[in-house]
Phi, psi and omega in degrees: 000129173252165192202145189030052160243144170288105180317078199285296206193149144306104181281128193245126177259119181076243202230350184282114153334172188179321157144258183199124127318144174187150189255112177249134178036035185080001174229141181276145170230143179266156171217097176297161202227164174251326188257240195262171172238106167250156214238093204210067160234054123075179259264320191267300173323304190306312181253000156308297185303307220272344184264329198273353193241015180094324176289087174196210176300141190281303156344299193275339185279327175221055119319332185251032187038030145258174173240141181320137194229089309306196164266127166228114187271349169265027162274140160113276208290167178099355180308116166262124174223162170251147167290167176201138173226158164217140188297063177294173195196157192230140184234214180214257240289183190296190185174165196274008184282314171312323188312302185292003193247002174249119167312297170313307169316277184331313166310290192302317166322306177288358196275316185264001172254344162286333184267348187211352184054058174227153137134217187297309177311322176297356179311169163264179192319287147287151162306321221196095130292129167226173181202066171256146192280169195292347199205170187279133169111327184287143176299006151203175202281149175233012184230148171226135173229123179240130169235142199294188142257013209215149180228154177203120152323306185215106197315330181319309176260359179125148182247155208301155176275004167265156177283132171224169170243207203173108154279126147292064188312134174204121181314050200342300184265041173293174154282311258251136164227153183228190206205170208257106181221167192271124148291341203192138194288035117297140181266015199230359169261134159304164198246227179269122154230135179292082195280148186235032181294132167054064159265336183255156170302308205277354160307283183345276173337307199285308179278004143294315175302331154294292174003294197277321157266358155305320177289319185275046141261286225289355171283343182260124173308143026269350196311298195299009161278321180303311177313134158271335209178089186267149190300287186234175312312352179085177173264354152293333176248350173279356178276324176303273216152181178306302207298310183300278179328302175330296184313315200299341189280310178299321218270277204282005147299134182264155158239185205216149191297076161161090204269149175196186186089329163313308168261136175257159158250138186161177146331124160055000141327165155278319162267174189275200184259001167237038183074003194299187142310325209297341171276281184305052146070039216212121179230143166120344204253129126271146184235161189206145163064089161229002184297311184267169198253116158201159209238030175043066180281340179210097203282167173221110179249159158268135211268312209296158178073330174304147123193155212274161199289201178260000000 
């Protein structure tokens, strides 16, 4: 088993895998394979590694003048992420924000959720789930809402010193995909992302309209006996029109960890229905794990079937 080694590229013998580059202790290295190389660095990584090993779009790859072993051109395109914005509010009861900006608190949060599985930590992602559509008619919910116990401009830097909540809006179905591009033919460089978020009208639509019904629950009793405030977008800007709104969504939307799509499967995809490769004329490659975003800084193989080249 290796650890912290860095995934450089895929060794191609002809069209066949064969086995990998990887920067191990500051020196690149070959590591030959007898059997198949499988690939499970996930929505960014993956095909990153698979464009630096030649395998992508014939365009991007020889911009840095090499050429493609073959051209698949839908490795990279196709990125699906969901978006997330959030409906903060300022409240009267207590909330997990003080709790959370105290190093003691916090501490004792982990002493009870290691000695008893109680306390804030045993929580799930949220407190409150919901999942209502965007509009009257549609078939299934396209909008998810998680709501926090905690308020924040930015969760990174701390959370507000007053009690607050958070709905999370997050748009269940987007359309708009963004794509994978290489900056620079070293592989030790991140790599580009084109993001195209809330490129279609109906992205646009849905997450205003999740917004708008998140501000009419908190406007309805019993929440709104509780509220002192909202935070964001406030009632000056949700007051401007859909058009106000929108901007005020792009400038502080976020996405949330679960991106996918880049090698897709399917018909005229780059993988089969069993992840090879094997559809763009690629025999020995599996891609795996394309739901997260990681970007395979410690990559892990098995020795077994391994051994490193010359």
């Amino acid at each position: 088993m290796l650890t912290d080694a860095r995934v450089l590229g895929i060794e191609f013998n002809g069209c066949r895998a064969s086995g990998v580059r990887a920067r191990l202790d500051s020196v690149n290295r070959r590591f030959a394979c007898k059997g198949e190389v499988p690939l499970a660095a996930g929505a960014v990584g993956s095909p990153q590694l698979l464009m630096h090993s030649r395998v992508g779009p014939a365009g991007e790859i020889a911009r840095f003048g090499v050429s493609p072993v073959p051209n698949a051109s839908g490795i990279g395109t196709n990125l699906l992420a969901h978006l997330e914005i959030h409906n903060a509010h300022r409240v009267r009861n207590p909330t997990l924000n003080q709790r959370l900006d105290s190093v003691c608190v916090r501490v004792w949060m982990w002493i009870q959720f290691a000695l008893r599985c109680r306390g804030p930590l045993a929580m799930g992602a949220a407190a409150i789930f919901a999942f209502p559509g965007s509009a009257p008619g549609v078939d299934r919910a396209d909008i998810r809402f998680n709501v926090l116990p905690w308020s924040s401009d930015n969760p990174g830097k701390g959370f507000h010193e007053f009690p607050g909540f958070t709905i999370s809006i997050c748009p269940t179905r987007p359309e708009s995909r963004s794509e994978i591009r290489l900056k620079s033919p070293d592989p030790m460089d991140p790599p580009a992302i084109q993001a195209n978020c809330l490129s279609t009208e109906r992205d646009r639509r849905t997450t205003v309209a999740g917004l708008l019904k998140a501000r009419e629950i908190c406007r309805r009793a019993p929440v709104s006996d509780q509220i002192e405030e909202e935070l964001w977008p406030g009632p000056g800007l949700a007051e401007a029109g859909n058009a106000a709104l929108l901007k005020g969504i792009k400038e502080r939307v976020t996405t949330i960890s679960r991106l996918c799509g880049t090698v897709a499967i399917g018909e005229g995809r780059p993988l089969d229905e069993c992840c090879r490769v094997g559809s763009r004329g690629i025999e020995g490659g599996r891609c795996f794990g394309h739901a997260f975003d990681s970007l395979g800084q410690h990559q892990r193989g098995s020795e077994h079937d391994c051994r490193e080249g010359e």
